[in-house]
Tab-separated table of C-alpha atoms in Angstrom:
chain	number	residue	atom	x	y	z
P	1	MET	CA	98.990	-173.626	171.007
P	2	LYS	CA	97.955	-170.004	171.528
P	3	SER	CA	94.665	-169.149	173.148
P	4	SER	CA	92.161	-167.477	170.819
P	5	LEU	CA	92.258	-164.549	173.226
P	6	MET	CA	95.988	-163.990	172.630
P	7	ILE	CA	96.289	-164.270	168.839
P	8	ASP	CA	96.232	-161.208	166.615
P	9	VAL	CA	92.630	-160.832	165.500
P	10	SER	CA	92.901	-157.310	164.060
P	11	PRO	CA	91.826	-156.857	160.427
P	12	ASN	CA	94.038	-154.727	158.216
P	13	TYR	CA	92.263	-151.354	158.340
P	14	SER	CA	93.701	-149.190	155.558
P	15	ILE	CA	92.860	-146.062	157.593
P	16	THR	CA	92.810	-145.746	161.370
P	17	PHE	CA	91.833	-142.415	162.881
P	18	PRO	CA	93.673	-140.948	165.911
P	19	PHE	CA	90.486	-140.903	168.017
P	20	GLU	CA	90.101	-144.643	167.367
P	21	GLU	CA	93.700	-145.342	168.344
P	22	LYS	CA	93.327	-143.378	171.579
P	23	HIS	CA	90.264	-145.345	172.645
P	24	ASP	CA	90.765	-147.138	175.966
P	25	PRO	CA	88.412	-150.172	176.101
P	26	LYS	CA	89.167	-150.955	179.748
P	27	ALA	CA	88.467	-147.412	180.944
P	28	VAL	CA	85.169	-147.328	179.062
P	29	GLN	CA	84.243	-150.765	180.358
P	30	GLN	CA	84.907	-149.597	183.919
P	31	TRP	CA	82.799	-146.476	183.408
P	32	PHE	CA	79.802	-148.493	182.235
P	33	ALA	CA	80.247	-150.982	185.068
P	34	GLU	CA	79.906	-148.093	187.518
P	35	ASN	CA	77.266	-146.082	185.660
P	36	TRP	CA	75.063	-148.421	183.605
P	37	HIS	CA	72.245	-147.771	186.087
P	38	LEU	CA	71.943	-144.239	184.652
P	39	SER	CA	70.087	-145.869	181.764
P	40	LEU	CA	67.290	-146.722	184.212
P	41	TYR	CA	66.810	-143.041	185.082
P	42	PHE	CA	66.962	-141.993	181.414
P	43	SER	CA	64.363	-144.654	180.574
P	44	VAL	CA	61.943	-143.515	183.270
P	45	VAL	CA	62.236	-139.895	182.103
P	46	TYR	CA	61.807	-141.032	178.479
P	47	LEU	CA	58.608	-142.975	179.211
P	48	ILE	CA	57.134	-140.119	181.242
P	49	LEU	CA	57.859	-137.639	178.441
P	50	VAL	CA	56.527	-140.024	175.787
P	51	PHE	CA	53.101	-140.541	177.306
P	52	SER	CA	52.690	-137.084	178.796
P	53	GLY	CA	53.785	-135.610	175.470
P	54	LYS	CA	51.259	-137.740	173.597
P	55	GLU	CA	48.522	-136.519	175.934
P	56	TYR	CA	49.695	-132.903	175.592
P	57	MET	CA	49.486	-133.023	171.792
P	58	LYS	CA	45.965	-134.459	171.633
P	59	LYS	CA	44.258	-131.067	171.361
P	60	ARG	CA	47.041	-129.298	169.492
P	61	GLU	CA	48.009	-128.973	165.861
P	62	ALA	CA	50.764	-131.231	164.620
P	63	PHE	CA	54.154	-129.647	163.963
P	64	LYS	CA	55.555	-129.985	160.446
P	65	LEU	CA	59.287	-130.132	161.320
P	66	ARG	CA	60.262	-131.258	157.817
P	67	LYS	CA	63.671	-129.540	157.658
P	68	LEU	CA	64.608	-130.643	161.149
P	69	LEU	CA	63.454	-134.181	160.385
P	70	VAL	CA	65.590	-134.299	157.250
P	71	LEU	CA	68.674	-133.159	159.188
P	72	TRP	CA	67.971	-135.614	161.999
P	73	ASN	CA	67.636	-138.609	159.687
P	74	VAL	CA	70.633	-137.602	157.562
P	75	PHE	CA	72.752	-137.325	160.720
P	76	LEU	CA	71.695	-140.783	161.956
P	77	ALA	CA	72.096	-142.281	158.472
P	78	VAL	CA	75.656	-140.940	158.100
P	79	PHE	CA	76.554	-142.073	161.621
P	80	SER	CA	75.195	-145.570	160.937
P	81	ILE	CA	76.976	-145.809	157.577
P	82	PHE	CA	80.292	-144.916	159.218
P	83	GLY	CA	79.601	-147.374	162.037
P	84	ALA	CA	78.871	-150.181	159.578
P	85	PHE	CA	82.024	-149.501	157.550
P	86	ARG	CA	84.165	-149.478	160.713
P	87	THR	CA	82.738	-152.622	162.357
P	88	LEU	CA	81.939	-154.957	159.449
P	89	PRO	CA	85.620	-155.469	158.436
P	90	GLU	CA	86.323	-156.912	161.888
P	91	MET	CA	83.315	-159.230	161.606
P	92	PHE	CA	84.294	-160.461	158.126
P	93	HIS	CA	87.907	-160.930	159.221
P	94	VAL	CA	86.898	-163.014	162.239
P	95	LEU	CA	84.423	-165.155	160.301
P	96	SER	CA	86.938	-165.772	157.502
P	97	ASN	CA	89.909	-166.577	159.731
P	98	TYR	CA	88.552	-167.829	163.060
P	99	GLY	CA	85.026	-169.019	162.361
P	100	PHE	CA	81.533	-168.541	163.695
P	101	ASP	CA	82.313	-169.732	167.222
P	102	HIS	CA	84.845	-166.931	167.698
P	103	SER	CA	82.392	-164.376	166.293
P	104	ALA	CA	79.718	-165.415	168.798
P	105	CYS	CA	81.806	-166.194	171.874
P	106	ASN	CA	85.024	-164.181	171.806
P	107	PRO	CA	84.983	-160.465	172.811
P	108	SER	CA	88.061	-159.533	170.782
P	109	TYR	CA	85.964	-156.949	168.884
P	110	ALA	CA	85.718	-154.917	172.120
P	111	GLU	CA	89.045	-155.736	173.743
P	112	GLN	CA	91.714	-156.153	171.072
P	113	VAL	CA	90.554	-154.238	168.002
P	114	LYS	CA	90.424	-150.541	168.854
P	115	VAL	CA	88.486	-149.529	165.752
P	116	SER	CA	85.547	-151.851	166.382
P	117	ALA	CA	85.831	-151.196	170.141
P	118	PHE	CA	85.500	-147.449	169.587
P	119	TRP	CA	82.475	-147.809	167.311
P	120	THR	CA	80.854	-150.290	169.687
P	121	TRP	CA	81.230	-147.681	172.427
P	122	LEU	CA	79.680	-145.013	170.179
P	123	PHE	CA	76.912	-147.445	169.286
P	124	THR	CA	76.092	-147.889	172.973
P	125	LEU	CA	76.087	-144.135	173.585
P	126	SER	CA	73.984	-143.512	170.473
P	127	LYS	CA	71.014	-145.234	172.078
P	128	ILE	CA	70.415	-142.008	174.026
P	129	PRO	CA	70.012	-139.610	171.055
P	130	GLU	CA	68.052	-142.276	169.138
P	131	LEU	CA	65.328	-141.846	171.750
P	132	GLY	CA	64.770	-138.516	170.003
P	133	ASP	CA	63.005	-140.401	167.190
P	134	THR	CA	59.970	-140.544	169.463
P	135	LEU	CA	59.918	-136.757	169.819
P	136	PHE	CA	59.222	-136.427	166.104
P	137	VAL	CA	56.487	-139.064	166.288
P	138	ILE	CA	54.727	-137.198	169.115
P	139	LEU	CA	55.127	-133.630	167.813
P	140	ARG	CA	53.978	-134.650	164.325
P	141	LYS	CA	51.036	-136.546	165.885
P	142	GLN	CA	51.875	-139.830	164.199
P	143	SER	CA	50.688	-143.173	165.539
P	144	LEU	CA	52.836	-144.134	168.549
P	145	GLN	CA	53.096	-147.911	168.379
P	146	LEU	CA	54.205	-150.294	171.119
P	147	LEU	CA	56.940	-151.538	168.781
P	148	HIS	CA	58.437	-148.043	168.577
P	149	TRP	CA	58.820	-147.027	172.212
P	150	TYR	CA	59.331	-150.561	173.563
P	151	HIS	CA	62.108	-151.242	171.058
P	152	HIS	CA	63.869	-147.957	171.775
P	153	VAL	CA	63.833	-148.217	175.544
P	154	THR	CA	64.735	-151.924	175.813
P	155	VAL	CA	67.630	-151.695	173.341
P	156	PHE	CA	68.967	-148.735	175.294
P	157	LEU	CA	68.698	-150.554	178.633
P	158	PHE	CA	70.206	-153.780	177.326
P	159	CYS	CA	73.165	-152.096	175.607
P	160	TRP	CA	74.147	-150.215	178.754
P	161	TYR	CA	73.524	-153.234	180.986
P	162	SER	CA	75.540	-155.698	178.880
P	163	TYR	CA	78.422	-153.422	177.906
P	164	PRO	CA	80.485	-153.918	181.119
P	165	GLU	CA	80.914	-157.634	180.426
P	166	HIS	CA	81.890	-157.074	176.773
P	167	PHE	CA	79.023	-159.351	175.796
P	168	SER	CA	80.482	-161.441	172.981
P	169	THR	CA	77.362	-161.768	170.807
P	170	ALA	CA	77.159	-157.970	170.690
P	171	ARG	CA	79.607	-158.180	167.771
P	172	TRP	CA	76.662	-159.433	165.698
P	173	SER	CA	74.148	-157.027	167.209
P	174	VAL	CA	76.302	-153.964	166.557
P	175	CYS	CA	77.146	-154.880	162.958
P	176	MET	CA	73.573	-155.776	162.086
P	177	ASN	CA	72.086	-152.726	163.752
P	178	TYR	CA	74.516	-150.295	162.135
P	179	THR	CA	73.842	-151.836	158.713
P	180	VAL	CA	70.043	-151.888	159.005
P	181	HIS	CA	69.981	-148.362	160.455
P	182	ALA	CA	72.199	-147.083	157.634
P	183	VAL	CA	69.517	-148.135	155.158
P	184	MET	CA	66.535	-147.288	157.375
P	185	TYR	CA	67.547	-143.737	158.260
P	186	SER	CA	68.563	-143.060	154.658
P	187	TYR	CA	65.055	-144.123	153.656
P	188	TYR	CA	63.526	-141.884	156.330
P	189	ALA	CA	65.644	-138.947	155.143
P	190	ILE	CA	64.462	-139.443	151.565
P	191	ARG	CA	60.844	-139.611	152.757
P	192	ALA	CA	61.291	-136.466	154.847
P	193	ILE	CA	62.549	-134.581	151.793
P	194	GLY	CA	59.226	-135.328	150.136
P	195	TYR	CA	60.076	-138.199	147.800
P	196	ARG	CA	58.068	-141.397	148.217
P	197	PRO	CA	60.128	-144.473	147.313
P	198	PRO	CA	58.306	-147.563	145.999
P	199	ARG	CA	56.314	-149.514	148.601
P	200	TRP	CA	58.587	-152.539	148.249
P	201	THR	CA	61.471	-150.449	149.646
P	202	ALA	CA	59.745	-150.115	153.009
P	203	MET	CA	58.839	-153.807	152.873
P	204	LEU	CA	62.471	-154.799	152.349
P	205	ILE	CA	63.562	-152.638	155.301
P	206	THR	CA	60.975	-154.274	157.566
P	207	MET	CA	62.097	-157.694	156.302
P	208	ALA	CA	65.705	-156.768	157.138
P	209	GLN	CA	64.665	-155.686	160.641
P	210	THR	CA	62.755	-158.932	161.185
P	211	THR	CA	65.676	-160.984	159.832
P	212	GLN	CA	67.954	-159.148	162.251
P	213	MET	CA	65.841	-160.494	165.121
P	214	ILE	CA	65.975	-164.049	163.765
P	215	VAL	CA	69.773	-163.886	163.468
P	216	GLY	CA	69.988	-162.363	166.963
P	217	LEU	CA	67.972	-165.266	168.347
P	218	GLY	CA	70.196	-167.751	166.519
P	219	VAL	CA	73.515	-166.252	167.654
P	220	ASN	CA	72.432	-165.864	171.276
P	221	GLY	CA	70.856	-169.322	171.195
P	222	TYR	CA	74.194	-170.716	170.025
P	223	ALA	CA	76.009	-168.919	172.854
P	224	PHE	CA	73.485	-170.299	175.346
P	225	HIS	CA	74.040	-173.813	173.997
P	226	ARG	CA	77.820	-173.412	174.356
P	227	LYS	CA	77.490	-172.182	177.934
P	228	ILE	CA	75.198	-174.952	179.174
P	229	ASN	CA	77.577	-177.524	177.663
P	230	GLY	CA	80.517	-176.089	179.587
P	231	HIS	CA	82.322	-174.415	176.680
P	232	TYR	CA	83.881	-170.964	176.712
P	233	CYS	CA	81.611	-168.108	175.670
P	234	ASN	CA	82.024	-164.590	177.037
P	235	CYS	CA	78.381	-164.068	178.052
P	236	GLU	CA	76.796	-164.209	181.473
P	237	MET	CA	73.796	-166.551	181.572
P	238	ARG	CA	71.524	-163.878	183.020
P	239	THR	CA	72.447	-161.501	180.194
P	240	LEU	CA	71.859	-164.236	177.618
P	241	PHE	CA	68.428	-164.794	179.110
P	242	TRP	CA	67.531	-161.118	178.654
P	243	ALA	CA	69.010	-161.113	175.142
P	244	LEU	CA	66.932	-164.112	174.071
P	245	LEU	CA	63.771	-162.689	175.634
P	246	MET	CA	64.405	-159.315	173.996
P	247	TYR	CA	65.036	-160.737	170.521
P	248	ALA	CA	62.027	-163.062	170.767
P	249	SER	CA	59.742	-160.162	171.676
P	250	TYR	CA	61.193	-158.040	168.865
P	251	PHE	CA	60.624	-160.828	166.365
P	252	VAL	CA	56.981	-161.148	167.373
P	253	LEU	CA	56.406	-157.379	167.198
P	254	PHE	CA	58.218	-156.880	163.877
P	255	ALA	CA	56.539	-159.921	162.302
P	256	ARG	CA	53.154	-158.635	163.468
P	257	TYR	CA	53.908	-155.164	162.095
P	258	PHE	CA	55.085	-156.672	158.801
P	259	TYR	CA	51.844	-158.593	158.390
P	260	PHE	CA	49.496	-155.744	159.282
P	261	ALA	CA	51.477	-153.157	157.296
P	262	TYR	CA	51.722	-155.103	154.043
P	263	PHE	CA	49.325	-158.055	153.946
P	264	SER	CA	46.276	-157.450	156.138
P	265	LYS	CA	42.965	-156.897	154.345
P	266	GLU	CA	42.388	-153.602	156.156
P	267	ARG	CA	45.717	-152.199	154.964
P	268	THR	CA	45.131	-153.504	151.446
P	269	LYS	CA	41.819	-151.636	151.320
P	270	LYS	CA	43.516	-148.403	152.439
P	271	ASP	CA	46.179	-148.767	149.766
């Protein structure tokens, strides 16, 4: 009987681009193994700029930046839409043919399927430009919430830290994040243009983000259960610990935001 690592797990992509075919998962994995620590330096610089920038803007007029904000959100929306369309087929194929255990514990998405491997690599790199979201918050003098900067910096650190091991549950994280961001940044782009979608649209997006954290907890909890019972799962225990802690903290912060944004008496009065 063939090992699940050796069978053909590639979905039938109708179109495969040359840059996807040329992707070398092992070379990229080696690069991150040697350079993941760069994310620590980026994070320190990011946090310094965030809080010094917030202080700098206190006595200054807010920048409008509408056109630039539209372009920024359209770019991230299009990128996320492409990422979702290129990674979800692999997820559906694995779930349909090999089951949930493979989807949570087998890193074939990053090692055997070049399309999903390429877009997982881009996903990991994209956590650097996504830090730019905070620049718009600061320059436009919007409320800088803990959820915003904490989420950005910890996702960035975790993605770069876990990439070298081809963390198996990342298959779920990447697909969910691309999908939620495709909707979220499209919504932001529409808002930046000047159109205000119905309030329930924003509520649904926040619900999707919160659900993403619940699913993340479930998938990583399953992987943890498999590991402690001696079964194969391509996740280091220390990385699973950080993943569970990260998702738990996100769930608390998103659930808290959801309540105060849509159901608290103070917000209801403002609306």
